[in-house]
Amino acid sequence: MSSTQESPLAHLIALAKDTVPPMHPAGRPFVIGAAVATLVLRRIWRPLGVVGAVLTAWCAWFFREPARTTPTREGLAVAAADGAVAHVESAVPPAELGFGETPMIRISTFLTIFDVHVQRVPVSGKIDKVVYRPGKFLSADLDKASEDNERNSVAIRSQDGTRVAVVQIAGLVARRIVCEVAEGDTVTTGATYGLIRFGSRVDLYVPADSKVLVEPGQRTIGGETPLAELPRGKRDR
């Protein structure tokens, strides 16, 4: 066999790397804990070890962070999360972000435990504000979850000056919101910026004169699916 020809083992490893998505760092403590518990259970009773191994593999799968291909067309706000569009409605953004009382379009995406749970930046630009607010843990598919549940709100000013907001909302089971951006950071559309552990909802607020590109019930892919076409902002000013 030629030395330049890839061996079957090397090909299999490369294929596995391309197929199995990497894990978000926030999931490592959970996976390590599950793996340790699996070893303990296996010493107690082998079948319990099998159950533990399955749960460990599921935990690693839950925290997956797959690569995504983000649209490059200007003026698009892409999905911040994988899931199903639950609501498209007019609503005032969270008061803590300082957007005022003018309603914007709110596109709510509901995530089940089977969806990818990392969140993606919806538009390129600069982080204006990041505010965490404790709250309740109502079912994330309820309308009042946007107002009452624990949440982390992020305001982003796009490169042409248009402001949008993306809000991570804890759900019935979720008990930990992870946000990895801070005020003043420069972000790129499609980049991972956070995670909600175990069931949740993500709201995207865009200007009222934006053109919505999705319908309730439609499935979204975080970092890929265009949710709205934003107004031209400062480009026309």
PDB file of C-alpha atoms in Angstrom:
ATOM      1  CA  MET A   1       0.000   0.000   0.000  1.00  0.00           C
ATOM      2  CA  SER A   2       1.260   3.451  -0.863  1.00  0.00           C
ATOM      3  CA  SER A   3       2.530   5.530   2.082  1.00  0.00           C
ATOM      4  CA  THR A   4       0.353   8.414   0.927  1.00  0.00           C
ATOM      5  CA  GLN A   5      -2.804   6.308   1.047  1.00  0.00           C
ATOM      6  CA  GLU A   6      -4.873   6.729   4.203  1.00  0.00           C
ATOM      7  CA  SER A   7      -5.167   3.612   6.344  1.00  0.00           C
ATOM      8  CA  PRO A   8      -8.662   2.220   7.127  1.00  0.00           C
ATOM      9  CA  LEU A   9      -8.204   3.054  10.818  1.00  0.00           C
ATOM     10  CA  ALA A  10      -7.177   6.650  10.105  1.00  0.00           C
ATOM     11  CA  HIS A  11     -10.130   6.993   7.734  1.00  0.00           C
ATOM     12  CA  LEU A  12     -12.493   5.646  10.408  1.00  0.00           C
ATOM     13  CA  ILE A  13     -11.131   8.089  12.994  1.00  0.00           C
ATOM     14  CA  ALA A  14     -11.486  11.031  10.590  1.00  0.00           C
ATOM     15  CA  LEU A  15     -15.039   9.949   9.752  1.00  0.00           C
ATOM     16  CA  ALA A  16     -15.920   9.734  13.443  1.00  0.00           C
ATOM     17  CA  LYS A  17     -14.567  13.242  14.058  1.00  0.00           C
ATOM     18  CA  ASP A  18     -16.692  14.599  11.210  1.00  0.00           C
ATOM     19  CA  THR A  19     -19.806  12.719  12.359  1.00  0.00           C
ATOM     20  CA  VAL A  20     -19.744  12.990  16.156  1.00  0.00           C
ATOM     21  CA  PRO A  21     -20.038  16.634  17.265  1.00  0.00           C
ATOM     22  CA  PRO A  22     -17.774  17.954  20.007  1.00  0.00           C
ATOM     23  CA  MET A  23     -19.116  18.598  23.495  1.00  0.00           C
ATOM     24  CA  HIS A  24     -19.597  22.049  24.995  1.00  0.00           C
ATOM     25  CA  PRO A  25     -17.201  22.581  27.957  1.00  0.00           C
ATOM     26  CA  ALA A  26     -20.147  23.275  30.305  1.00  0.00           C
ATOM     27  CA  GLY A  27     -21.180  19.651  29.938  1.00  0.00           C
ATOM     28  CA  ARG A  28     -17.886  18.149  31.078  1.00  0.00           C
ATOM     29  CA  PRO A  29     -18.649  18.154  34.843  1.00  0.00           C
ATOM     30  CA  PHE A  30     -21.914  16.322  34.173  1.00  0.00           C
ATOM     31  CA  VAL A  31     -20.321  13.736  31.896  1.00  0.00           C
ATOM     32  CA  ILE A  32     -17.384  13.157  34.246  1.00  0.00           C
ATOM     33  CA  GLY A  33     -19.776  12.792  37.185  1.00  0.00           C
ATOM     34  CA  ALA A  34     -21.930  10.340  35.240  1.00  0.00           C
ATOM     35  CA  ALA A  35     -18.854   8.341  34.203  1.00  0.00           C
ATOM     36  CA  VAL A  36     -17.640   8.079  37.816  1.00  0.00           C
ATOM     37  CA  ALA A  37     -21.119   7.000  38.933  1.00  0.00           C
ATOM     38  CA  THR A  38     -21.118   4.378  36.174  1.00  0.00           C
ATOM     39  CA  LEU A  39     -17.883   2.863  37.478  1.00  0.00           C
ATOM     40  CA  VAL A  40     -19.311   2.710  41.008  1.00  0.00           C
ATOM     41  CA  LEU A  41     -22.565   1.160  39.816  1.00  0.00           C
ATOM     42  CA  ARG A  42     -20.693  -1.400  37.729  1.00  0.00           C
ATOM     43  CA  ARG A  43     -18.819  -2.572  40.832  1.00  0.00           C
ATOM     44  CA  ILE A  44     -22.116  -2.963  42.666  1.00  0.00           C
ATOM     45  CA  TRP A  45     -23.933  -4.776  39.869  1.00  0.00           C
ATOM     46  CA  ARG A  46     -22.826  -5.067  36.251  1.00  0.00           C
ATOM     47  CA  PRO A  47     -26.289  -4.333  34.680  1.00  0.00           C
ATOM     48  CA  LEU A  48     -26.384  -1.064  36.639  1.00  0.00           C
ATOM     49  CA  GLY A  49     -23.091  -0.162  35.019  1.00  0.00           C
ATOM     50  CA  VAL A  50     -24.669  -0.652  31.600  1.00  0.00           C
ATOM     51  CA  VAL A  51     -27.501   1.708  32.522  1.00  0.00           C
ATOM     52  CA  GLY A  52     -24.962   4.226  33.801  1.00  0.00           C
ATOM     53  CA  ALA A  53     -22.962   4.002  30.581  1.00  0.00           C
ATOM     54  CA  VAL A  54     -26.083   4.696  28.529  1.00  0.00           C
ATOM     55  CA  LEU A  55     -26.909   7.724  30.690  1.00  0.00           C
ATOM     56  CA  THR A  56     -23.316   8.968  30.416  1.00  0.00           C
ATOM     57  CA  ALA A  57     -23.458   8.712  26.624  1.00  0.00           C
ATOM     58  CA  TRP A  58     -26.807  10.529  26.587  1.00  0.00           C
ATOM     59  CA  CYS A  59     -25.373  13.322  28.753  1.00  0.00           C
ATOM     60  CA  ALA A  60     -22.448  13.771  26.348  1.00  0.00           C
ATOM     61  CA  TRP A  61     -24.901  13.821  23.431  1.00  0.00           C
ATOM     62  CA  PHE A  62     -27.103  16.406  25.183  1.00  0.00           C
ATOM     63  CA  PHE A  63     -24.195  18.850  25.482  1.00  0.00           C
ATOM     64  CA  ARG A  64     -23.142  18.465  21.844  1.00  0.00           C
ATOM     65  CA  GLU A  65     -21.970  21.536  19.929  1.00  0.00           C
ATOM     66  CA  PRO A  66     -22.197  20.688  16.212  1.00  0.00           C
ATOM     67  CA  ALA A  67     -20.543  22.811  13.548  1.00  0.00           C
ATOM     68  CA  ARG A  68     -22.950  25.003  11.619  1.00  0.00           C
ATOM     69  CA  THR A  69     -22.886  26.822   8.268  1.00  0.00           C
ATOM     70  CA  THR A  70     -24.123  30.374   8.841  1.00  0.00           C
ATOM     71  CA  PRO A  71     -25.712  32.459   6.051  1.00  0.00           C
ATOM     72  CA  THR A  72     -23.454  35.288   4.927  1.00  0.00           C
ATOM     73  CA  ARG A  73     -26.123  37.575   3.458  1.00  0.00           C
ATOM     74  CA  GLU A  74     -26.261  40.944   5.245  1.00  0.00           C
ATOM     75  CA  GLY A  75     -29.316  41.980   7.207  1.00  0.00           C
ATOM     76  CA  LEU A  76     -30.380  38.543   8.455  1.00  0.00           C
ATOM     77  CA  ALA A  77     -31.062  37.553  12.046  1.00  0.00           C
ATOM     78  CA  VAL A  78     -30.515  33.818  12.337  1.00  0.00           C
ATOM     79  CA  ALA A  79     -31.891  31.381  14.888  1.00  0.00           C
ATOM     80  CA  ALA A  80     -30.150  31.502  18.245  1.00  0.00           C
ATOM     81  CA  ALA A  81     -31.274  27.965  19.066  1.00  0.00           C
ATOM     82  CA  ASP A  82     -32.369  24.631  17.678  1.00  0.00           C
ATOM     83  CA  GLY A  83     -36.023  23.891  18.327  1.00  0.00           C
ATOM     84  CA  ALA A  84     -39.524  24.740  17.189  1.00  0.00           C
ATOM     85  CA  VAL A  85     -40.907  28.241  16.721  1.00  0.00           C
ATOM     86  CA  ALA A  86     -43.540  28.552  19.448  1.00  0.00           C
ATOM     87  CA  HIS A  87     -44.680  32.158  18.977  1.00  0.00           C
ATOM     88  CA  VAL A  88     -44.239  35.091  16.618  1.00  0.00           C
ATOM     89  CA  GLU A  89     -45.782  38.127  18.272  1.00  0.00           C
ATOM     90  CA  SER A  90     -45.437  41.772  19.216  1.00  0.00           C
ATOM     91  CA  ALA A  91     -43.903  42.285  22.657  1.00  0.00           C
ATOM     92  CA  VAL A  92     -41.831  44.724  24.685  1.00  0.00           C
ATOM     93  CA  PRO A  93     -38.269  43.464  25.335  1.00  0.00           C
ATOM     94  CA  PRO A  94     -37.151  42.801  28.932  1.00  0.00           C
ATOM     95  CA  ALA A  95     -37.089  46.082  30.822  1.00  0.00           C
ATOM     96  CA  GLU A  96     -33.566  45.483  32.139  1.00  0.00           C
ATOM     97  CA  LEU A  97     -32.135  45.905  28.620  1.00  0.00           C
ATOM     98  CA  GLY A  98     -33.314  49.498  28.337  1.00  0.00           C
ATOM     99  CA  PHE A  99     -35.065  49.211  24.965  1.00  0.00           C
ATOM    100  CA  GLY A 100     -38.009  51.290  26.199  1.00  0.00           C
ATOM    101  CA  GLU A 101     -41.700  50.499  25.857  1.00  0.00           C
ATOM    102  CA  THR A 102     -41.877  50.276  22.070  1.00  0.00           C
ATOM    103  CA  PRO A 103     -42.992  46.765  21.071  1.00  0.00           C
ATOM    104  CA  MET A 104     -40.705  44.672  18.885  1.00  0.00           C
ATOM    105  CA  ILE A 105     -41.271  41.368  17.116  1.00  0.00           C
ATOM    106  CA  ARG A 106     -40.593  38.471  19.464  1.00  0.00           C
ATOM    107  CA  ILE A 107     -39.786  35.094  17.911  1.00  0.00           C
ATOM    108  CA  SER A 108     -39.812  32.395  20.573  1.00  0.00           C
ATOM    109  CA  THR A 109     -38.091  29.041  20.056  1.00  0.00           C
ATOM    110  CA  PHE A 110     -38.921  26.139  22.368  1.00  0.00           C
ATOM    111  CA  LEU A 111     -36.256  23.500  23.005  1.00  0.00           C
ATOM    112  CA  THR A 112     -36.984  19.946  24.124  1.00  0.00           C
ATOM    113  CA  ILE A 113     -34.398  17.714  25.791  1.00  0.00           C
ATOM    114  CA  PHE A 114     -33.692  16.198  22.370  1.00  0.00           C
ATOM    115  CA  ASP A 115     -32.548  19.486  20.790  1.00  0.00           C
ATOM    116  CA  VAL A 116     -29.038  20.935  20.717  1.00  0.00           C
ATOM    117  CA  HIS A 117     -28.914  23.233  23.747  1.00  0.00           C
ATOM    118  CA  VAL A 118     -26.099  25.649  22.933  1.00  0.00           C
ATOM    119  CA  GLN A 119     -27.155  29.134  21.848  1.00  0.00           C
ATOM    120  CA  ARG A 120     -25.769  30.983  18.827  1.00  0.00           C
ATOM    121  CA  VAL A 121     -25.279  34.703  18.153  1.00  0.00           C
ATOM    122  CA  PRO A 122     -28.152  35.883  15.895  1.00  0.00           C
ATOM    123  CA  VAL A 123     -26.362  38.872  14.337  1.00  0.00           C
ATOM    124  CA  SER A 124     -22.789  40.111  14.132  1.00  0.00           C
ATOM    125  CA  GLY A 125     -22.012  43.215  16.128  1.00  0.00           C
ATOM    126  CA  LYS A 126     -21.190  44.422  19.620  1.00  0.00           C
ATOM    127  CA  ILE A 127     -22.697  43.352  22.942  1.00  0.00           C
ATOM    128  CA  ASP A 128     -24.451  46.392  24.410  1.00  0.00           C
ATOM    129  CA  LYS A 129     -25.756  44.803  27.591  1.00  0.00           C
ATOM    130  CA  VAL A 130     -25.945  41.481  29.436  1.00  0.00           C
ATOM    131  CA  VAL A 131     -28.370  41.120  32.344  1.00  0.00           C
ATOM    132  CA  TYR A 132     -29.203  38.011  34.373  1.00  0.00           C
ATOM    133  CA  ARG A 133     -32.486  37.968  36.285  1.00  0.00           C
ATOM    134  CA  PRO A 134     -33.576  35.200  38.676  1.00  0.00           C
ATOM    135  CA  GLY A 135     -37.162  34.029  38.473  1.00  0.00           C
ATOM    136  CA  LYS A 136     -39.554  31.095  38.376  1.00  0.00           C
ATOM    137  CA  PHE A 137     -39.206  27.779  36.556  1.00  0.00           C
ATOM    138  CA  LEU A 138     -42.523  27.530  34.760  1.00  0.00           C
ATOM    139  CA  SER A 139     -42.877  25.359  31.674  1.00  0.00           C
ATOM    140  CA  ALA A 140     -40.961  27.191  28.945  1.00  0.00           C
ATOM    141  CA  ASP A 141     -43.768  26.821  26.400  1.00  0.00           C
ATOM    142  CA  LEU A 142     -46.125  29.029  28.434  1.00  0.00           C
ATOM    143  CA  ASP A 143     -46.597  32.651  27.314  1.00  0.00           C
ATOM    144  CA  LYS A 144     -45.791  34.046  30.758  1.00  0.00           C
ATOM    145  CA  ALA A 145     -42.452  32.203  30.861  1.00  0.00           C
ATOM    146  CA  SER A 146     -40.916  35.148  28.981  1.00  0.00           C
ATOM    147  CA  GLU A 147     -41.813  37.484  31.850  1.00  0.00           C
ATOM    148  CA  ASP A 148     -41.730  35.255  34.949  1.00  0.00           C
ATOM    149  CA  ASN A 149     -38.965  32.688  34.458  1.00  0.00           C
ATOM    150  CA  GLU A 150     -35.276  32.948  35.252  1.00  0.00           C
ATOM    151  CA  ARG A 151     -33.568  34.503  32.247  1.00  0.00           C
ATOM    152  CA  ASN A 152     -30.403  35.974  30.812  1.00  0.00           C
ATOM    153  CA  SER A 153     -30.922  38.854  28.385  1.00  0.00           C
ATOM    154  CA  VAL A 154     -28.379  40.089  25.847  1.00  0.00           C
ATOM    155  CA  ALA A 155     -28.643  43.239  23.731  1.00  0.00           C
ATOM    156  CA  ILE A 156     -26.624  43.304  20.506  1.00  0.00           C
ATOM    157  CA  ARG A 157     -25.957  46.287  18.272  1.00  0.00           C
ATOM    158  CA  SER A 158     -25.405  45.072  14.732  1.00  0.00           C
ATOM    159  CA  GLN A 159     -22.702  46.448  12.469  1.00  0.00           C
ATOM    160  CA  ASP A 160     -25.159  48.885  10.863  1.00  0.00           C
ATOM    161  CA  GLY A 161     -26.541  50.085  14.209  1.00  0.00           C
ATOM    162  CA  THR A 162     -29.699  47.957  14.449  1.00  0.00           C
ATOM    163  CA  ARG A 163     -30.356  46.698  17.986  1.00  0.00           C
ATOM    164  CA  VAL A 164     -31.716  43.229  18.690  1.00  0.00           C
ATOM    165  CA  ALA A 165     -32.121  41.239  21.885  1.00  0.00           C
ATOM    166  CA  VAL A 166     -31.795  37.527  22.569  1.00  0.00           C
ATOM    167  CA  VAL A 167     -33.060  36.043  25.830  1.00  0.00           C
ATOM    168  CA  GLN A 168     -32.205  32.652  27.320  1.00  0.00           C
ATOM    169  CA  ILE A 169     -35.111  31.450  29.460  1.00  0.00           C
ATOM    170  CA  ALA A 170     -34.950  28.572  31.940  1.00  0.00           C
ATOM    171  CA  GLY A 171     -37.699  25.961  31.743  1.00  0.00           C
ATOM    172  CA  LEU A 172     -39.460  23.524  34.041  1.00  0.00           C
ATOM    173  CA  VAL A 173     -36.380  21.310  34.381  1.00  0.00           C
ATOM    174  CA  ALA A 174     -33.612  23.782  33.506  1.00  0.00           C
ATOM    175  CA  ARG A 175     -31.712  25.146  36.492  1.00  0.00           C
ATOM    176  CA  ARG A 176     -28.610  26.710  34.993  1.00  0.00           C
ATOM    177  CA  ILE A 177     -28.135  29.326  32.292  1.00  0.00           C
ATOM    178  CA  VAL A 178     -24.625  29.753  30.921  1.00  0.00           C
ATOM    179  CA  CYS A 179     -23.699  32.968  29.081  1.00  0.00           C
ATOM    180  CA  GLU A 180     -20.169  33.398  27.760  1.00  0.00           C
ATOM    181  CA  VAL A 181     -20.280  36.967  26.433  1.00  0.00           C
ATOM    182  CA  ALA A 182     -19.878  40.270  28.245  1.00  0.00           C
ATOM    183  CA  GLU A 183     -20.686  43.895  27.538  1.00  0.00           C
ATOM    184  CA  GLY A 184     -18.327  45.335  24.947  1.00  0.00           C
ATOM    185  CA  ASP A 185     -17.538  42.013  23.277  1.00  0.00           C
ATOM    186  CA  THR A 186     -17.549  41.823  19.482  1.00  0.00           C
ATOM    187  CA  VAL A 187     -19.487  38.788  18.271  1.00  0.00           C
ATOM    188  CA  THR A 188     -20.038  37.001  14.968  1.00  0.00           C
ATOM    189  CA  THR A 189     -23.278  35.533  13.641  1.00  0.00           C
ATOM    190  CA  GLY A 190     -23.525  31.821  14.371  1.00  0.00           C
ATOM    191  CA  ALA A 191     -20.848  31.705  17.075  1.00  0.00           C
ATOM    192  CA  THR A 192     -21.772  29.844  20.261  1.00  0.00           C
ATOM    193  CA  TYR A 193     -22.361  32.232  23.144  1.00  0.00           C
ATOM    194  CA  GLY A 194     -24.160  30.212  25.807  1.00  0.00           C
ATOM    195  CA  LEU A 195     -26.094  27.181  26.953  1.00  0.00           C
ATOM    196  CA  ILE A 196     -29.206  26.314  28.937  1.00  0.00           C
ATOM    197  CA  ARG A 197     -29.065  22.996  30.761  1.00  0.00           C
ATOM    198  CA  PHE A 198     -31.997  20.611  30.357  1.00  0.00           C
ATOM    199  CA  GLY A 199     -35.003  22.142  28.583  1.00  0.00           C
ATOM    200  CA  SER A 200     -35.577  25.795  27.806  1.00  0.00           C
ATOM    201  CA  ARG A 201     -36.721  28.601  25.534  1.00  0.00           C
ATOM    202  CA  VAL A 202     -34.940  31.345  23.611  1.00  0.00           C
ATOM    203  CA  ASP A 203     -36.635  34.608  22.579  1.00  0.00           C
ATOM    204  CA  LEU A 204     -35.282  36.800  19.803  1.00  0.00           C
ATOM    205  CA  TYR A 205     -36.478  40.425  19.639  1.00  0.00           C
ATOM    206  CA  VAL A 206     -36.086  42.250  16.325  1.00  0.00           C
ATOM    207  CA  PRO A 207     -37.356  45.697  15.205  1.00  0.00           C
ATOM    208  CA  ALA A 208     -41.081  45.894  14.479  1.00  0.00           C
ATOM    209  CA  ASP A 209     -40.460  46.668  10.801  1.00  0.00           C
ATOM    210  CA  SER A 210     -38.397  43.514  10.271  1.00  0.00           C
ATOM    211  CA  LYS A 211     -39.597  40.888   7.802  1.00  0.00           C
ATOM    212  CA  VAL A 212     -40.261  37.616   9.627  1.00  0.00           C
ATOM    213  CA  LEU A 213     -39.129  34.561   7.665  1.00  0.00           C
ATOM    214  CA  VAL A 214     -40.545  31.743   9.838  1.00  0.00           C
ATOM    215  CA  GLU A 215     -43.934  30.523  11.045  1.00  0.00           C
ATOM    216  CA  PRO A 216     -45.048  29.002  14.376  1.00  0.00           C
ATOM    217  CA  GLY A 217     -44.382  25.288  14.368  1.00  0.00           C
ATOM    218  CA  GLN A 218     -41.400  25.547  12.031  1.00  0.00           C
ATOM    219  CA  ARG A 219     -38.185  23.821  13.104  1.00  0.00           C
ATOM    220  CA  THR A 220     -35.060  25.946  13.396  1.00  0.00           C
ATOM    221  CA  ILE A 221     -31.350  25.169  13.331  1.00  0.00           C
ATOM    222  CA  GLY A 222     -29.293  27.444  15.552  1.00  0.00           C
ATOM    223  CA  GLY A 223     -26.771  29.510  13.631  1.00  0.00           C
ATOM    224  CA  GLU A 224     -28.284  28.532  10.262  1.00  0.00           C
ATOM    225  CA  THR A 225     -32.029  29.211   9.944  1.00  0.00           C
ATOM    226  CA  PRO A 226     -32.843  32.856   9.035  1.00  0.00           C
ATOM    227  CA  LEU A 227     -35.603  34.092  11.360  1.00  0.00           C
ATOM    228  CA  ALA A 228     -35.978  37.644  10.124  1.00  0.00           C
ATOM    229  CA  GLU A 229     -34.697  40.177   7.632  1.00  0.00           C
ATOM    230  CA  LEU A 230     -33.771  43.305   9.575  1.00  0.00           C
ATOM    231  CA  PRO A 231     -34.527  46.867   8.486  1.00  0.00           C
ATOM    232  CA  ARG A 232     -31.646  48.653   6.814  1.00  0.00           C
ATOM    233  CA  GLY A 233     -30.804  50.628   9.955  1.00  0.00           C
ATOM    234  CA  LYS A 234     -27.985  53.134   9.676  1.00  0.00           C
ATOM    235  CA  ARG A 235     -27.194  52.211   6.092  1.00  0.00           C
ATOM    236  CA  ASP A 236     -30.051  54.471   4.997  1.00  0.00           C
ATOM    237  CA  ARG A 237     -29.378  57.270   7.494  1.00  0.00           C
TER     238      ARG A 237
END
